[in-house]
Structures are given as C-alpha cells and as structure tokens.
Tab-separated table of C-alpha atoms and ligand atoms in Angstrom:
chain	number	residue	atom	x	y	z
A	619	UNK	CA	115.222	121.867	88.973
A	620	UNK	CA	115.066	118.672	91.152
A	621	UNK	CA	114.207	115.637	89.150
A	622	UNK	CA	112.468	113.094	91.383
A	623	UNK	CA	111.841	109.362	90.789
A	624	UNK	CA	109.098	108.027	93.142
A	625	UNK	CA	108.165	104.633	94.280
A	626	UNK	CA	104.751	103.605	95.757
A	627	UNK	CA	104.212	99.981	96.959
A	628	UNK	CA	101.990	100.403	100.060
A	629	UNK	CA	99.245	98.031	98.910
A	630	UNK	CA	98.735	95.997	95.734
A	631	UNK	CA	99.824	98.425	92.977
A	632	UNK	CA	103.440	98.790	92.062
A	633	UNK	CA	103.893	102.459	90.943
A	634	UNK	CA	106.819	104.411	89.648
A	635	UNK	CA	106.850	108.143	88.517
A	636	UNK	CA	109.340	110.636	87.335
A	637	UNK	CA	108.450	114.320	88.108
A	638	UNK	CA	110.178	117.706	87.998
A	639	UNK	CA	108.675	121.124	88.617
A	640	UNK	CA	105.201	120.532	87.190
A	641	UNK	CA	106.306	118.194	84.475
A	642	UNK	CA	105.410	114.514	84.575
A	643	UNK	CA	107.980	112.460	82.567
A	644	UNK	CA	106.464	109.110	83.521
A	645	UNK	CA	103.659	107.791	85.741
A	646	UNK	CA	103.391	103.963	85.614
A	647	UNK	CA	101.155	101.721	87.559
A	648	UNK	CA	101.202	97.843	87.582
A	649	UNK	CA	97.971	96.579	89.250
A	650	UNK	CA	98.179	93.127	90.803
A	651	UNK	CA	95.313	90.644	90.434
A	652	UNK	CA	94.287	89.037	93.698
A	653	UNK	CA	90.759	87.954	92.540
A	654	UNK	CA	91.558	84.261	93.048
A	655	UNK	CA	92.250	84.861	96.747
A	656	UNK	CA	88.949	86.840	97.158
A	657	UNK	CA	90.963	89.909	98.555
A	658	UNK	CA	94.493	91.120	98.855
A	659	UNK	CA	96.940	88.455	99.950
A	660	UNK	CA	99.621	90.437	101.570
A	661	UNK	CA	102.568	87.835	101.176
A	662	UNK	CA	101.728	87.606	97.466
A	663	UNK	CA	101.473	91.311	97.165
A	664	UNK	CA	105.053	91.950	98.450
A	665	UNK	CA	106.385	89.077	96.177
A	666	UNK	CA	104.729	90.632	93.184
A	667	UNK	CA	106.217	94.085	94.101
A	668	UNK	CA	109.593	92.525	94.207
A	669	UNK	CA	109.240	90.873	90.792
A	670	UNK	CA	107.961	94.084	89.199
A	671	UNK	CA	109.659	97.083	90.640
A	672	UNK	CA	113.038	97.038	88.737
A	673	UNK	CA	111.427	96.418	85.392
A	674	UNK	CA	108.889	99.135	86.001
A	675	UNK	CA	111.650	101.540	86.961
A	676	UNK	CA	113.518	100.684	83.707
A	677	UNK	CA	110.369	101.397	81.707
A	678	UNK	CA	109.815	104.683	83.559
A	679	UNK	CA	113.295	105.900	82.837
A	680	UNK	CA	112.944	104.789	79.176
A	681	UNK	CA	109.768	106.728	78.829
A	682	UNK	CA	111.359	109.750	80.413
A	683	UNK	CA	114.333	109.408	78.214
A	684	UNK	CA	116.561	109.524	81.312
A	685	UNK	CA	119.027	107.452	83.036
A	686	UNK	CA	119.493	107.262	86.805
A	687	UNK	CA	122.277	109.825	86.623
A	688	UNK	CA	119.784	112.441	85.436
A	689	UNK	CA	117.720	111.963	88.690
A	690	UNK	CA	118.444	114.193	91.774
A	691	UNK	CA	116.201	112.595	94.446
A	692	UNK	CA	114.276	109.411	95.222
A	693	UNK	CA	110.902	109.490	96.934
A	694	UNK	CA	109.260	106.556	98.572
A	695	UNK	CA	106.109	105.766	100.443
A	696	UNK	CA	107.209	104.483	103.936
A	697	UNK	CA	103.801	104.650	105.785
A	698	UNK	CA	100.980	103.473	106.233
A	699	UNK	CA	100.164	100.216	104.397
A	700	UNK	CA	100.954	96.469	104.255
A	701	UNK	CA	104.385	96.290	105.868
A	702	UNK	CA	105.649	93.667	103.565
A	703	UNK	CA	104.634	95.701	100.554
A	704	UNK	CA	105.998	98.966	101.943
A	705	UNK	CA	109.316	97.144	102.711
A	706	UNK	CA	110.003	96.328	98.967
A	707	UNK	CA	109.579	99.971	98.015
A	708	UNK	CA	111.601	101.272	100.895
A	709	UNK	CA	114.471	98.823	100.379
A	710	UNK	CA	114.565	99.325	96.652
A	711	UNK	CA	114.627	103.121	97.120
A	712	UNK	CA	117.318	102.869	99.869
A	713	UNK	CA	119.464	100.664	97.660
A	714	UNK	CA	119.417	103.037	94.732
A	715	UNK	CA	119.959	106.057	96.978
A	716	UNK	CA	122.942	104.350	98.630
A	717	UNK	CA	124.522	103.045	95.505
A	718	UNK	CA	124.109	106.158	93.439
A	719	UNK	CA	124.585	108.591	96.375
A	720	UNK	CA	121.146	110.319	95.798
A	721	UNK	CA	118.910	112.166	98.233
A	722	UNK	CA	115.986	109.976	99.681
A	723	UNK	CA	112.715	111.701	100.634
A	724	UNK	CA	110.193	109.541	102.663
A	725	UNK	CA	106.480	110.220	101.991
A	726	UNK	CA	103.393	109.376	103.876
A	727	UNK	CA	100.888	107.721	101.676
A	728	UNK	CA	97.829	109.648	102.930
A	729	UNK	CA	99.685	112.937	102.601
A	730	UNK	CA	100.290	111.956	99.024
A	731	UNK	CA	96.564	111.419	98.480
A	732	UNK	CA	95.756	114.815	100.188
A	733	UNK	CA	98.299	116.655	98.078
A	734	UNK	CA	97.098	114.973	94.851
A	735	UNK	CA	94.221	117.426	95.107
A	736	UNK	CA	96.537	120.447	95.536
A	737	UNK	CA	98.488	119.289	92.464
A	738	UNK	CA	95.766	118.322	90.165
A	739	UNK	CA	93.039	120.858	91.215
A	740	UNK	CA	95.461	123.765	91.764
A	741	UNK	CA	94.260	124.279	95.391
A	742	UNK	CA	96.216	126.326	97.983
A	743	UNK	CA	96.269	125.624	101.762
A	744	UNK	CA	94.087	125.661	103.690
A	745	UNK	CA	91.537	123.265	102.174
A	746	UNK	CA	89.214	120.598	103.533
A	747	UNK	CA	89.817	116.975	102.511
A	748	UNK	CA	87.885	113.739	102.559
A	749	UNK	CA	90.130	110.794	102.138
A	750	UNK	CA	88.293	107.753	100.977
A	751	UNK	CA	90.506	104.837	99.998
A	752	UNK	CA	90.659	101.061	100.539
A	753	UNK	CA	92.423	101.373	103.848
A	754	UNK	CA	91.486	104.880	105.176
A	755	UNK	CA	88.438	107.122	105.694
A	756	UNK	CA	89.109	110.420	107.275
A	757	UNK	CA	87.990	114.046	107.068
A	758	UNK	CA	90.600	116.688	107.629
A	759	UNK	CA	91.745	120.205	107.038
A	760	UNK	CA	95.092	120.597	105.249
A	761	UNK	CA	96.457	123.619	106.852
A	762	UNK	CA	99.990	123.442	105.354
A	763	UNK	CA	102.530	120.860	104.375
A	764	UNK	CA	102.835	118.230	107.154
A	765	UNK	CA	99.912	120.013	109.139
A	766	UNK	CA	96.655	118.077	108.979
A	767	UNK	CA	93.853	118.457	111.509
A	768	UNK	CA	91.709	115.367	111.675
A	769	UNK	CA	87.980	116.162	112.087
A	770	UNK	CA	86.757	112.521	111.873
A	771	UNK	CA	87.660	109.060	110.788
A	772	UNK	CA	86.145	105.658	110.420
A	773	UNK	CA	85.707	103.842	113.660
A	774	UNK	CA	85.817	100.455	111.792
A	775	UNK	CA	85.977	99.739	107.945
A	776	UNK	CA	87.149	102.144	105.313
A	777	UNK	CA	84.608	103.019	102.575
A	778	UNK	CA	86.749	101.305	99.848
A	779	UNK	CA	86.958	98.239	102.107
A	780	UNK	CA	83.195	98.093	102.564
A	781	UNK	CA	82.734	98.348	98.710
A	782	UNK	CA	85.371	95.578	98.220
A	783	UNK	CA	83.902	93.133	100.883
A	784	UNK	CA	80.339	93.514	99.686
A	785	UNK	CA	81.435	93.159	96.106
A	786	UNK	CA	83.133	89.801	96.933
A	787	UNK	CA	79.994	88.488	98.673
A	788	UNK	CA	77.722	89.420	95.721
A	789	UNK	CA	79.973	87.812	93.165
A	790	UNK	CA	81.840	90.750	91.709
A	791	UNK	CA	85.446	91.033	90.952
A	792	UNK	CA	88.222	93.090	92.922
A	793	UNK	CA	88.595	95.995	93.387
A	794	UNK	CA	84.996	96.053	94.368
A	795	UNK	CA	84.258	99.875	94.084
A	796	UNK	CA	84.641	100.177	90.344
A	797	UNK	CA	82.628	96.922	89.859
A	798	UNK	CA	79.824	98.291	92.059
A	799	UNK	CA	79.850	101.601	90.227
A	800	UNK	CA	79.586	99.867	86.917
A	801	UNK	CA	76.803	97.494	87.947
A	802	UNK	CA	74.798	100.517	89.390
A	803	UNK	CA	74.643	102.503	86.217
A	804	UNK	CA	70.965	103.054	85.371
A	805	UNK	CA	69.663	101.169	88.471
A	806	UNK	CA	67.412	102.987	90.949
A	807	UNK	CA	68.569	102.484	94.594
A	808	UNK	CA	65.589	100.500	95.923
A	809	UNK	CA	66.824	99.231	99.306
A	810	UNK	CA	66.578	101.607	102.283
A	811	UNK	CA	69.810	100.895	104.334
A	812	UNK	CA	69.996	102.966	107.540
A	813	UNK	CA	72.706	105.562	107.216
A	814	UNK	CA	75.404	105.122	109.885
A	815	UNK	CA	75.799	107.932	112.301
A	816	UNK	CA	73.387	110.199	110.281
A	817	UNK	CA	71.968	112.185	113.206
A	818	UNK	CA	75.040	112.101	115.412
A	819	UNK	CA	77.142	115.327	115.816
A	820	UNK	CA	80.324	113.360	115.277
A	821	UNK	CA	82.224	113.726	112.076
A	822	UNK	CA	83.441	109.989	112.583
A	823	UNK	CA	82.219	107.286	110.152
A	824	UNK	CA	81.104	103.701	110.756
A	825	UNK	CA	80.824	101.274	107.877
A	826	UNK	CA	80.708	97.783	109.322
A	827	UNK	CA	76.959	97.678	110.092
A	828	UNK	CA	76.211	98.923	106.614
A	829	UNK	CA	78.568	96.343	105.159
A	830	UNK	CA	76.827	93.526	107.026
A	831	UNK	CA	73.355	94.778	106.137
A	832	UNK	CA	74.367	94.980	102.446
A	833	UNK	CA	75.690	91.381	102.529
A	834	UNK	CA	72.549	90.079	104.345
A	835	UNK	CA	70.294	91.812	101.826
A	836	UNK	CA	71.655	89.489	99.131
A	837	UNK	CA	69.193	86.763	100.404
A	838	UNK	CA	66.283	88.937	99.213
A	839	UNK	CA	67.758	91.275	96.496
A	840	UNK	CA	69.861	90.903	93.387
A	841	UNK	CA	73.470	92.109	93.035
A	842	UNK	CA	72.386	95.193	91.057
A	843	UNK	CA	69.855	96.349	93.622
A	844	UNK	CA	72.574	95.988	96.358
A	845	UNK	CA	75.250	97.641	94.379
A	846	UNK	CA	73.133	100.720	93.520
A	847	UNK	CA	71.575	101.034	97.055
A	848	UNK	CA	74.946	100.646	98.793
A	849	UNK	CA	76.653	103.210	96.500
A	850	UNK	CA	73.695	105.641	97.103
A	851	UNK	CA	73.832	105.163	100.893
A	852	UNK	CA	77.454	105.777	100.967
A	853	UNK	CA	76.977	108.957	98.899
A	854	UNK	CA	74.425	110.259	101.348
A	855	UNK	CA	76.627	109.434	104.330
A	856	UNK	CA	79.645	111.127	102.838
A	857	UNK	CA	77.663	114.264	101.836
A	858	UNK	CA	76.138	114.396	105.232
A	859	UNK	CA	79.583	114.423	106.908
A	860	UNK	CA	80.924	117.000	104.459
A	861	UNK	CA	78.089	119.425	104.928
A	862	UNK	CA	78.430	119.124	108.794
A	863	UNK	CA	82.076	119.806	108.529
A	864	UNK	CA	81.744	122.677	106.072
A	865	UNK	CA	79.096	124.228	108.544
A	866	UNK	CA	81.677	123.917	111.343
A	867	UNK	CA	84.405	125.549	109.182
A	868	UNK	CA	82.604	128.150	107.096
A	869	UNK	CA	86.023	129.861	106.491
A	870	UNK	CA	87.078	126.787	104.385
A	871	UNK	CA	85.556	127.181	100.989
A	872	UNK	CA	87.410	124.486	99.054
A	873	UNK	CA	86.927	120.830	99.816
A	874	UNK	CA	88.501	117.855	97.997
A	875	UNK	CA	87.680	114.180	97.778
A	876	UNK	CA	90.695	112.064	97.298
A	877	UNK	CA	91.585	108.348	97.292
A	878	UNK	CA	90.266	105.466	95.207
A	879	UNK	CA	86.594	106.033	96.011
A	880	UNK	CA	86.850	109.603	94.826
A	881	UNK	CA	86.997	108.194	91.344
A	882	UNK	CA	83.298	107.249	91.679
A	883	UNK	CA	81.376	109.537	89.473
A	884	UNK	CA	77.944	108.963	91.198
A	885	UNK	CA	79.329	109.798	94.621
A	886	UNK	CA	81.097	112.866	93.461
A	887	UNK	CA	78.008	114.189	91.562
A	888	UNK	CA	75.649	113.446	94.573
A	889	UNK	CA	77.927	115.333	96.976
A	890	UNK	CA	78.430	118.229	94.587
A	891	UNK	CA	74.690	118.483	94.053
A	892	UNK	CA	73.892	118.381	97.871
A	893	UNK	CA	76.753	120.526	99.278
A	894	UNK	CA	76.053	123.706	97.302
A	895	UNK	CA	77.705	125.966	99.830
A	896	UNK	CA	81.166	124.788	99.083
A	897	UNK	CA	83.475	124.308	96.060
A	898	UNK	CA	84.187	120.548	95.629
A	899	UNK	CA	87.083	119.156	93.772
A	900	UNK	CA	88.598	115.782	93.110
A	901	UNK	CA	91.780	114.794	91.147
A	902	UNK	CA	91.571	112.989	87.786
A	903	UNK	CA	90.857	109.170	88.128
A	904	UNK	CA	94.489	108.169	87.682
A	905	UNK	CA	95.421	110.395	90.565
A	906	UNK	CA	92.551	109.209	92.803
A	907	UNK	CA	93.656	105.634	92.947
A	908	UNK	CA	97.173	104.735	94.132
A	909	UNK	CA	100.022	106.196	91.967
A	910	UNK	CA	103.555	107.405	92.416
A	911	UNK	CA	103.136	110.865	90.862
A	912	UNK	CA	101.333	112.025	94.172
A	913	UNK	CA	104.403	110.688	96.070
A	914	UNK	CA	106.871	112.485	93.831
A	915	UNK	CA	104.803	115.689	94.041
A	916	UNK	CA	104.675	115.550	97.870
A	917	UNK	CA	108.460	114.962	97.971
A	918	UNK	CA	108.921	118.060	95.679
A	919	UNK	CA	106.987	120.086	98.089
A	920	UNK	CA	109.146	119.147	101.001
A	921	UNK	CA	112.321	119.592	98.909
A	922	UNK	CA	111.117	123.127	97.943
A	923	UNK	CA	110.355	123.973	101.623
A	924	UNK	CA	113.351	122.399	103.367
A	925	UNK	CA	115.984	122.049	100.728
A	926	UNK	CA	117.664	118.861	99.390
A	927	UNK	CA	120.415	118.654	102.068
A	928	UNK	CA	117.916	117.465	104.674
A	929	UNK	CA	117.497	114.261	102.691
A	930	UNK	CA	121.044	113.016	102.300
A	931	UNK	CA	121.303	109.298	101.837
A	932	UNK	CA	123.434	108.934	104.956
A	933	UNK	CA	120.562	110.094	107.044
A	934	UNK	CA	117.989	108.057	105.285
A	935	UNK	CA	119.505	104.650	105.564
A	936	UNK	CA	117.683	104.134	108.872
A	937	UNK	CA	114.339	104.489	107.074
A	938	UNK	CA	111.991	101.613	107.858
A	939	UNK	CA	108.352	100.944	106.764
A	940	UNK	CA	105.587	101.734	109.298
A	941	UNK	CA	102.215	99.981	108.867
A	942	UNK	CA	100.145	102.494	110.846
A	943	UNK	CA	100.924	106.064	111.291
A	944	UNK	CA	98.426	108.934	111.565
A	945	UNK	CA	98.991	112.026	109.385
A	946	UNK	CA	98.750	114.131	112.577
A	947	UNK	CA	102.110	112.607	113.652
A	948	UNK	CA	104.284	113.623	110.677
B	534	LIG	O1	93.417	104.854	97.070
B	534	LIG	P1	93.360	103.542	96.643
B	534	LIG	O2	93.775	103.173	95.246
B	534	LIG	O3	94.276	102.532	97.528
B	534	LIG	C1	94.325	102.606	98.904
B	534	LIG	O4	95.162	103.576	99.389
B	534	LIG	O5	93.512	101.890	99.571
B	534	LIG	O6	91.864	102.982	96.944
B	534	LIG	C2	91.403	101.713	96.509
B	534	LIG	C3	90.091	101.581	96.840
B	534	LIG	C4	89.394	100.217	96.683
B	534	LIG	O7	88.803	99.887	97.865
B	534	LIG	C5	88.520	100.403	95.528
B	534	LIG	O8	87.452	99.442	95.504
B	534	LIG	C6	88.093	101.810	95.688
B	534	LIG	O9	89.202	102.475	96.065
B	534	LIG	N1	87.685	102.397	94.349
B	534	LIG	C7	86.478	102.758	94.051
B	534	LIG	C8	86.383	103.212	92.748
B	534	LIG	N2	87.648	103.007	92.256
B	534	LIG	C9	88.357	102.527	93.238
B	534	LIG	N3	85.365	102.831	94.902
B	534	LIG	C10	84.171	103.255	94.368
B	534	LIG	N4	84.146	103.639	93.079
B	534	LIG	C11	85.153	103.619	92.181
B	534	LIG	N5	85.044	104.051	90.945
B	535	LIG	ZN1	95.956	104.947	98.574
C-alpha cells in the first residue's frame, strides 16, 4: 500500500499528515497567531512555515513510528493560496522528493476540502458540495476526481473572510468565525440584516455588503448582537443557495458542507433543519479547517486512479505554487 506524507501550507496553518489506505498515522497542525497584526500577514506566514515545517515533519514521522525511507510518495498543496506560504510547502516537498527519489503528487487545496467529505462522510461521486472557507465560497457538484462543476461562487468576500473582518472590527480574536460562534451561543439574532441575493435566481454569493452593514451596526449594537445576527444571516443565505441548487439538481441527494466555516454547528444545524429534501454531511471539525490529511487522501485517490509512475520526481521538479487556480481547470 502506498504510504503518503502530505504537506499543506497554503495559508497560516503548517500541516503534515501521514496516510495509507484508510489509516491515519499522523495528522499534525501548527496554527500561527497573527492577532497582533489584525489579520494574516503574508510575509510572516511564510517565514513561520519555514521555521516550523521540518520540525513538524520529524514529529509526524515519530508519531507514525516511521522514517522517510518507509514513505512511498509525497503530496503537497500547490494552489490556490498565499504564494509565499505555498512556496515553502512546495519547495520543501520537492527537496525531499529529489533527495530521496520519491514520487511527488501536487494537490489543489479546494479539491482537498471537497474530498474531505468523501473521506470522512463516506460519500461516493456525484455529490453536491458547498465550500466555505477563509478564502473561498463556492457551490459545486463533484462528478468525479478532478471533475467539478461550479454552480456559484462569491462575487466578492468569502464567508470566512466576512466573519474574520467583522470579528476584528467588533474586538474579537482571529480566526473570527469560531470567536463569533462562541459569542453567539444563547443570543437571539436581533438585527435584521438584509440577505444578499436572496431573491435572485443566481447561485452566486455576495458578502461585502453584509460585512459593511455588520461593521456599521456596531455603532448601535453590542458585539454579541452583531455576532449572533451575522451568523444567523449567513446561515439563512447559505441554506437559501443550497435549497435552490438542490431544486435544480434533484438527482443529487447528498450534499456536503466543507471548509473552515463548515465547523460552525449553528450554521450546519440551521441548513439541515431547512433543507429537508437532501441529505446533508460535513466532515469532523479537524477535517473542516485546513489540514494535510485531506491533501494526503486526495493524493491517494489520484495514485489509485493513475498509478504512481505518473508522479516521478523527475517530472515534478518544475512544480511551482499558483496563487489562484479554479478547480474547473485541474
Ligand atoms: O478552510 P480554512 O481552515 O482555511 C482556508 O482555506 O481559508 O477556513 C478558515 C476560515 C476562517 O475564516 C475562520 O474564521 C473560519 O474558517 N472558521 C469558522 C469556524 N471555524 C473556522 N467560521 C465559522 N464558525 C466556525 N466555527
Ligand atoms: Zn482551506
């Protein structure tokens, strides 16, 4: 069985996982703290990855009770993300692949999130998928490995980005999504924000107007009221899009929510309660937020489909990070 070590450094989490044929030998995440900068500081993020990645790799191998010689292939996130952050993971993976003559499998970060639901919720293709992370908001149908049909995406901010920016303005720590969820517990959503693109036919999203409205409302309302009302408005907006999408594709029964925002229990429960005609899934919390297990699993799916020989280190030395790349162009 192919043993894979995976690296994920697309944003501010340094992640290493070791995986083989359904067994997780290690899944480590080192989350950086950018609170004093008020948001992710890209230069600092890539330096932090550089300082952390070798030690984290040593820990992962120790936890798996393996050495590099036990590993068959290396997987790495090469797109999309902060280019300096991606660069650290890609160059680290390339160096190991070259020096130890191992196979190197490049993985698209969003495909990793989409397949985290296949892995953790035991789904088979095709399934619908709502990706809600700090950098991306999109609705798609996962037809097969590498075949994703985008139904809608954010025209401006991502859902996680909206949570993070509003959280910062109302005095909460980063990442803002979990801070907003925690502050909203037991608080009735009292502010009636208008719901972006609610009556439009489009499956696209727009978050920047809602973000501005939530920040402005801080003049008249406290942080708890804003947090709870924003979280509720986003839940209504997402459930509206999912119910429209499921009506357009009645043959798709299984829908998954993935990415960091999928860890939000209020949002998941709200959508589950309102979209009763579909089966709704979401990976466990550790697999919703950034992790290298989803990257290892995605690489394993490609290796199973195309064989290892396609990923020889000789071919992979040209691999470079790409900051923006749609999953429709894999
Ligand atoms: O998928 P992810 O870990 O990284 C990206 O690919 O961006 O998502 C991070 C985003 C952040 O914006 C964070 O605030 C949000 O996910 N997030 C949450 C929760 N946990 C993480 N948003 C709402 N509720 C949560 N519990
Ligand atoms: Zn992510």
